[in-house]
């Protein structure tokens, strides 16, 4: 009940009366013991928080955190994170390198095994259980890097140590290539390189998001002043170049706060709080600054690990901030009748809280909340002393902070009265729900959803096509208020926002209670034009600022209407995107076409159709993907194919390693050969030093530095080559060009599509090469069809809208998540705030990334 407009039912069950005899007994045979890393693969949610994008990126964070632990211990200064075009991730540091000497233990399971193998395969094995190897670290349980190994299709680790290079390889956590020495000479310095490919059997989506990783690496650079973190994404960006960014800052989290506030108008200087307790090993580093924003942005870290749920360090900060500011206001006679609350004092505040301690306690393996009680008093005392001293030395700014808090308290009181008025109006009217809401009839909250649509016309189509039992429709008129620029009392005065709040009935801001949300999913459904995008952005801004917890819980979705309608005669099909469009064209063509393989004289030697043809097309499609991967590495695919003739073993193999330096590159057929080739050219093999600069900004003077990259995709390419040859498709014909005979006539193609339409004579559509087979198939699919591109929901009939965008069995929804909350906060401030110059600069910088432009 609770004003939701629905009746809840209480059901009492007689436990004894429902007891039945179990089907089987519970005996020792039912007990399983998972060996090695099986437990991680069986229950990934327990170790990395699930199998979604957050868990996928957690694998990278575990590797990076190990490298950062080396920097905190004083043994490393550089970290490289590289996303390979084959879907892999590589993390390299110049630390001490994982130990490779044999273990000495009374446990026969690990005695005599290389330490690196134990680190990567045995749960709760690591160097962070005491304070000998690491005084402060983010790793606690000896589990993190094991998760990476267990949840990856393959993992390869290379260690540089004591003038030698060592390598070890795993597949799904099982060691497939024992520790071996790669080379004894030519190795300078020390460090660890770990490369892994997430397992598609575990993760539905194995594609890393560069933006998420970039946000985390930037954080680490700010949290560890002086450490150089380089991020390379080999996928081609909007400007046609791979992403290559180096993060390095000497001012620490003070620079982080200033970076977060770039899109806002600052109202105070950046206040720093730094304190160290050498006896207990505690460090506290806090930076805070007030802006013109109406929301607070507080980020907390424990031993460099982001704690999204806060913890004791955050509690200590909040208590001290409230005590100090209100105490100053009372002493100076600024306070009148209304005393600002902690929320009022943090309005517009951007703050970073970073603590380091020897034995941190977190709530789980993903370390979302810090639990150490002793750190609360340490942080509170530090903030109390440092902030009090700052306010005494800066009375003008201190008074402005107090006055701002008083204004926030007055606005809060006005907002409270506005909310009460809204509640009274709702209670006194015919219904607590808005009139324009077309509600659903189901009482099961988790099975229901509300579609927020723009305008009455789209709302009418949605109402006509919806499922009345589970789907509610709320049309909004015009554009929503930009809440980024308004306090809560003004927000509540806007009619359309009131309508939305009444429909959801979970409250906003400090009154938000997610448990009262009337629908399991809140779906934003707007047109795919500029106005629709603007309305969607305004809605997301409101939800992010005033219903943050709904976004955090994954309750907010964005509908994905189709981009195309394919019409053939009286039949039609809806297509979501360009990739599906190519698949659709292929399906249409295959109804009337078979693949023909011919001899050099044009005689048909094989016809491929049915399941065999579909398998061949899957291989060709994957071949296209992998050829693009090689091209993005900077290697022409034809050059890679030709390199097989240079295989030292005369086995016609593809090269496995790519060595790149400022003056050129080369291909190699193994680790040792790659190292030898670098040594023969008197070069240094060190990826960390590539494109980095010294303290004065000049390039590092270390001679010619080369970067070694393993081409993991070549093994899959060789498998595809063999399978295609079984169909008569020879990879040597990949870039074949139709030649002319001595008489000047064009010679027939070796491949083609035999089209047999329902009416008319058969026709052979020639494909001049293996690379052209898929393109000509799509051309065949376009024959006799009409392709309509949709622009907005208003062009769709109710049935069309249901079939394409609202039917749970066929639709596609995008869930709005908070993987990079700090980045999102800054982006909302830039795009929706008052700083016009900052917004213009952002648009100019990202103009080339626009995918859909409506002009």
mmCIF file of N, CA and C in Angstrom, residues 491-546:
data_model
loop_
_atom_site.group_PDB
_atom_site.id
_atom_site.type_symbol
_atom_site.label_atom_id
_atom_site.label_comp_id
_atom_site.label_asym_id
_atom_site.label_seq_id
_atom_site.Cartn_x
_atom_site.Cartn_y
_atom_site.Cartn_z
ATOM 1 N N UNK A 491 13.123 23.023 -9.052
ATOM 2 C CA UNK A 491 12.859 21.773 -9.767
ATOM 3 C C UNK A 491 11.438 21.307 -9.494
ATOM 4 N N UNK A 492 11.026 21.376 -8.241
ATOM 5 C CA UNK A 492 9.700 20.894 -7.861
ATOM 6 C C UNK A 492 8.575 21.788 -8.373
ATOM 7 N N UNK A 493 8.914 23.002 -8.799
ATOM 8 C CA UNK A 493 7.899 23.906 -9.337
ATOM 9 C C UNK A 493 7.611 23.641 -10.808
ATOM 10 N N UNK A 494 8.374 22.745 -11.430
ATOM 11 C CA UNK A 494 8.201 22.465 -12.854
ATOM 12 C C UNK A 494 7.184 21.326 -13.016
ATOM 13 N N UNK A 495 6.131 21.575 -13.802
ATOM 14 C CA UNK A 495 4.986 20.665 -13.876
ATOM 15 C C UNK A 495 5.356 19.266 -14.364
ATOM 16 N N UNK A 496 6.153 19.173 -15.436
ATOM 17 C CA UNK A 496 6.456 17.860 -15.994
ATOM 18 C C UNK A 496 7.296 17.011 -15.032
ATOM 19 N N UNK A 497 8.147 17.664 -14.253
ATOM 20 C CA UNK A 497 8.933 16.932 -13.263
ATOM 21 C C UNK A 497 8.025 16.425 -12.152
ATOM 22 N N UNK A 498 7.060 17.260 -11.725
ATOM 23 C CA UNK A 498 6.091 16.813 -10.729
ATOM 24 C C UNK A 498 5.324 15.593 -11.225
ATOM 25 N N UNK A 499 4.965 15.617 -12.503
ATOM 26 C CA UNK A 499 4.234 14.498 -13.087
ATOM 27 C C UNK A 499 5.067 13.214 -13.017
ATOM 28 N N UNK A 500 6.336 13.330 -13.356
ATOM 29 C CA UNK A 500 7.221 12.164 -13.326
ATOM 30 C C UNK A 500 7.402 11.643 -11.897
ATOM 31 N N UNK A 501 7.599 12.571 -10.943
ATOM 32 C CA UNK A 501 7.786 12.169 -9.541
ATOM 33 C C UNK A 501 6.539 11.459 -9.022
ATOM 34 N N UNK A 502 5.356 11.994 -9.365
ATOM 35 C CA UNK A 502 4.107 11.374 -8.924
ATOM 36 C C UNK A 502 3.926 9.994 -9.531
ATOM 37 N N UNK A 503 4.344 9.820 -10.769
ATOM 38 C CA UNK A 503 4.177 8.528 -11.432
ATOM 39 C C UNK A 503 5.064 7.461 -10.809
ATOM 40 N N UNK A 504 6.300 7.829 -10.483
ATOM 41 C CA UNK A 504 7.236 6.846 -9.916
ATOM 42 C C UNK A 504 6.994 6.623 -8.433
ATOM 43 N N UNK A 505 6.589 7.678 -7.695
ATOM 44 C CA UNK A 505 6.189 7.617 -6.287
ATOM 45 C C UNK A 505 7.282 7.080 -5.346
ATOM 46 N N UNK A 506 8.534 7.289 -5.691
ATOM 47 C CA UNK A 506 9.620 6.852 -4.807
ATOM 48 C C UNK A 506 10.349 8.037 -4.191
ATOM 49 N N UNK A 507 9.882 9.275 -4.478
ATOM 50 C CA UNK A 507 10.518 10.453 -3.922
ATOM 51 C C UNK A 507 11.775 10.829 -4.689
ATOM 52 N N UNK A 508 12.379 11.946 -4.295
ATOM 53 C CA UNK A 508 13.615 12.397 -4.936
ATOM 54 C C UNK A 508 14.568 12.930 -3.880
ATOM 55 N N UNK A 509 15.819 13.128 -4.296
ATOM 56 C CA UNK A 509 16.816 13.718 -3.415
ATOM 57 C C UNK A 509 16.932 12.978 -2.103
ATOM 58 N N UNK A 510 16.929 13.696 -0.976
ATOM 59 C CA UNK A 510 17.078 13.044 0.329
ATOM 60 C C UNK A 510 15.885 12.172 0.710
ATOM 61 N N UNK A 511 14.733 12.365 0.046
ATOM 62 C CA UNK A 511 13.538 11.574 0.363
ATOM 63 C C UNK A 511 13.411 10.332 -0.517
ATOM 64 N N UNK A 512 14.376 10.093 -1.387
ATOM 65 C CA UNK A 512 14.273 8.965 -2.312
ATOM 66 C C UNK A 512 14.275 7.636 -1.559
ATOM 67 N N UNK A 513 13.300 6.799 -1.858
ATOM 68 C CA UNK A 513 13.227 5.446 -1.304
ATOM 69 C C UNK A 513 12.998 4.471 -2.459
ATOM 70 N N UNK A 514 14.051 3.824 -2.956
ATOM 71 C CA UNK A 514 13.913 2.919 -4.108
ATOM 72 C C UNK A 514 12.899 1.807 -3.882
ATOM 73 N N UNK A 515 12.672 1.427 -2.623
ATOM 74 C CA UNK A 515 11.732 0.346 -2.337
ATOM 75 C C UNK A 515 10.301 0.729 -2.708
ATOM 76 N N UNK A 516 10.024 2.045 -2.805
ATOM 77 C CA UNK A 516 8.671 2.492 -3.135
ATOM 78 C C UNK A 516 8.456 2.685 -4.637
ATOM 79 N N UNK A 517 9.465 2.455 -5.440
ATOM 80 C CA UNK A 517 9.322 2.599 -6.896
ATOM 81 C C UNK A 517 8.218 1.682 -7.395
ATOM 82 N N UNK A 518 7.315 2.226 -8.182
ATOM 83 C CA UNK A 518 6.132 1.468 -8.598
ATOM 84 C C UNK A 518 6.397 0.513 -9.755
ATOM 85 N N UNK A 519 7.539 0.647 -10.410
ATOM 86 C CA UNK A 519 7.806 -0.164 -11.591
ATOM 87 C C UNK A 519 9.214 -0.759 -11.510
ATOM 88 N N UNK A 520 9.343 -1.954 -12.040
ATOM 89 C CA UNK A 520 10.652 -2.608 -12.014
ATOM 90 C C UNK A 520 11.648 -1.981 -12.958
ATOM 91 N N UNK A 521 11.157 -1.410 -14.060
ATOM 92 C CA UNK A 521 12.029 -0.769 -15.043
ATOM 93 C C UNK A 521 11.444 0.576 -15.446
ATOM 94 N N UNK A 522 12.321 1.566 -15.527
ATOM 95 C CA UNK A 522 11.950 2.894 -16.029
ATOM 96 C C UNK A 522 12.643 3.057 -17.371
ATOM 97 N N UNK A 523 11.857 3.125 -18.460
ATOM 98 C CA UNK A 523 12.407 3.081 -19.816
ATOM 99 C C UNK A 523 12.174 4.425 -20.507
ATOM 100 N N UNK A 524 13.259 5.041 -20.926
ATOM 101 C CA UNK A 524 13.179 6.302 -21.679
ATOM 102 C C UNK A 524 13.046 5.950 -23.155
ATOM 103 N N UNK A 525 11.956 6.381 -23.786
ATOM 104 C CA UNK A 525 11.705 6.046 -25.190
ATOM 105 C C UNK A 525 11.473 7.349 -25.961
ATOM 106 N N UNK A 526 12.510 7.870 -26.595
ATOM 107 C CA UNK A 526 12.421 9.122 -27.350
ATOM 108 C C UNK A 526 12.815 8.888 -28.795
ATOM 109 N N UNK A 527 12.516 9.896 -29.635
ATOM 110 C CA UNK A 527 12.857 9.805 -31.052
ATOM 111 C C UNK A 527 14.370 9.777 -31.242
ATOM 112 N N UNK A 528 14.779 9.259 -32.399
ATOM 113 C CA UNK A 528 16.205 9.175 -32.709
ATOM 114 C C UNK A 528 16.686 10.409 -33.463
ATOM 115 N N UNK A 529 16.126 11.587 -33.119
ATOM 116 C CA UNK A 529 16.590 12.825 -33.738
ATOM 117 C C UNK A 529 17.221 13.721 -32.677
ATOM 118 N N UNK A 530 17.560 14.947 -33.056
ATOM 119 C CA UNK A 530 18.244 15.854 -32.129
ATOM 120 C C UNK A 530 17.371 16.178 -30.919
ATOM 121 N N UNK A 531 16.089 16.492 -31.164
ATOM 122 C CA UNK A 531 15.190 16.818 -30.053
ATOM 123 C C UNK A 531 15.035 15.638 -29.105
ATOM 124 N N UNK A 532 14.905 14.434 -29.685
ATOM 125 C CA UNK A 532 14.774 13.243 -28.855
ATOM 126 C C UNK A 532 16.012 13.009 -28.004
ATOM 127 N N UNK A 533 17.182 13.230 -28.586
ATOM 128 C CA UNK A 533 18.422 13.073 -27.829
ATOM 129 C C UNK A 533 18.512 14.100 -26.704
ATOM 130 N N UNK A 534 18.064 15.324 -26.993
ATOM 131 C CA UNK A 534 18.097 16.380 -25.977
ATOM 132 C C UNK A 534 17.170 16.035 -24.815
ATOM 133 N N UNK A 535 15.964 15.584 -25.133
ATOM 134 C CA UNK A 535 15.008 15.219 -24.083
ATOM 135 C C UNK A 535 15.553 14.052 -23.266
ATOM 136 N N UNK A 536 16.148 13.076 -23.927
ATOM 137 C CA UNK A 536 16.737 11.939 -23.224
ATOM 138 C C UNK A 536 17.846 12.400 -22.274
ATOM 139 N N UNK A 537 18.665 13.338 -22.733
ATOM 140 C CA UNK A 537 19.750 13.856 -21.892
ATOM 141 C C UNK A 537 19.209 14.607 -20.684
ATOM 142 N N UNK A 538 18.157 15.398 -20.882
ATOM 143 C CA UNK A 538 17.552 16.124 -19.762
ATOM 144 C C UNK A 538 16.954 15.160 -18.739
ATOM 145 N N UNK A 539 16.321 14.103 -19.228
ATOM 146 C CA UNK A 539 15.761 13.097 -18.324
ATOM 147 C C UNK A 539 16.861 12.382 -17.542
ATOM 148 N N UNK A 540 17.934 12.024 -18.234
ATOM 149 C CA UNK A 540 19.047 11.354 -17.564
ATOM 150 C C UNK A 540 19.708 12.268 -16.536
ATOM 151 N N UNK A 541 19.784 13.573 -16.854
ATOM 152 C CA UNK A 541 20.352 14.526 -15.900
ATOM 153 C C UNK A 541 19.507 14.574 -14.637
ATOM 154 N N UNK A 542 18.199 14.618 -14.800
ATOM 155 C CA UNK A 542 17.297 14.638 -13.638
ATOM 156 C C UNK A 542 17.438 13.355 -12.824
ATOM 157 N N UNK A 543 17.436 12.221 -13.489
ATOM 158 C CA UNK A 543 17.532 10.945 -12.782
ATOM 159 C C UNK A 543 18.880 10.799 -12.091
ATOM 160 N N UNK A 544 19.948 11.254 -12.749
ATOM 161 C CA UNK A 544 21.291 11.138 -12.176
ATOM 162 C C UNK A 544 21.442 12.021 -10.943
ATOM 163 N N UNK A 545 20.868 13.211 -10.985
ATOM 164 C CA UNK A 545 21.025 14.147 -9.875
ATOM 165 C C UNK A 545 20.022 13.921 -8.742
ATOM 166 N N UNK A 546 18.782 13.553 -9.076
ATOM 167 C CA UNK A 546 17.742 13.493 -8.051
ATOM 168 C C UNK A 546 17.273 12.079 -7.717
#
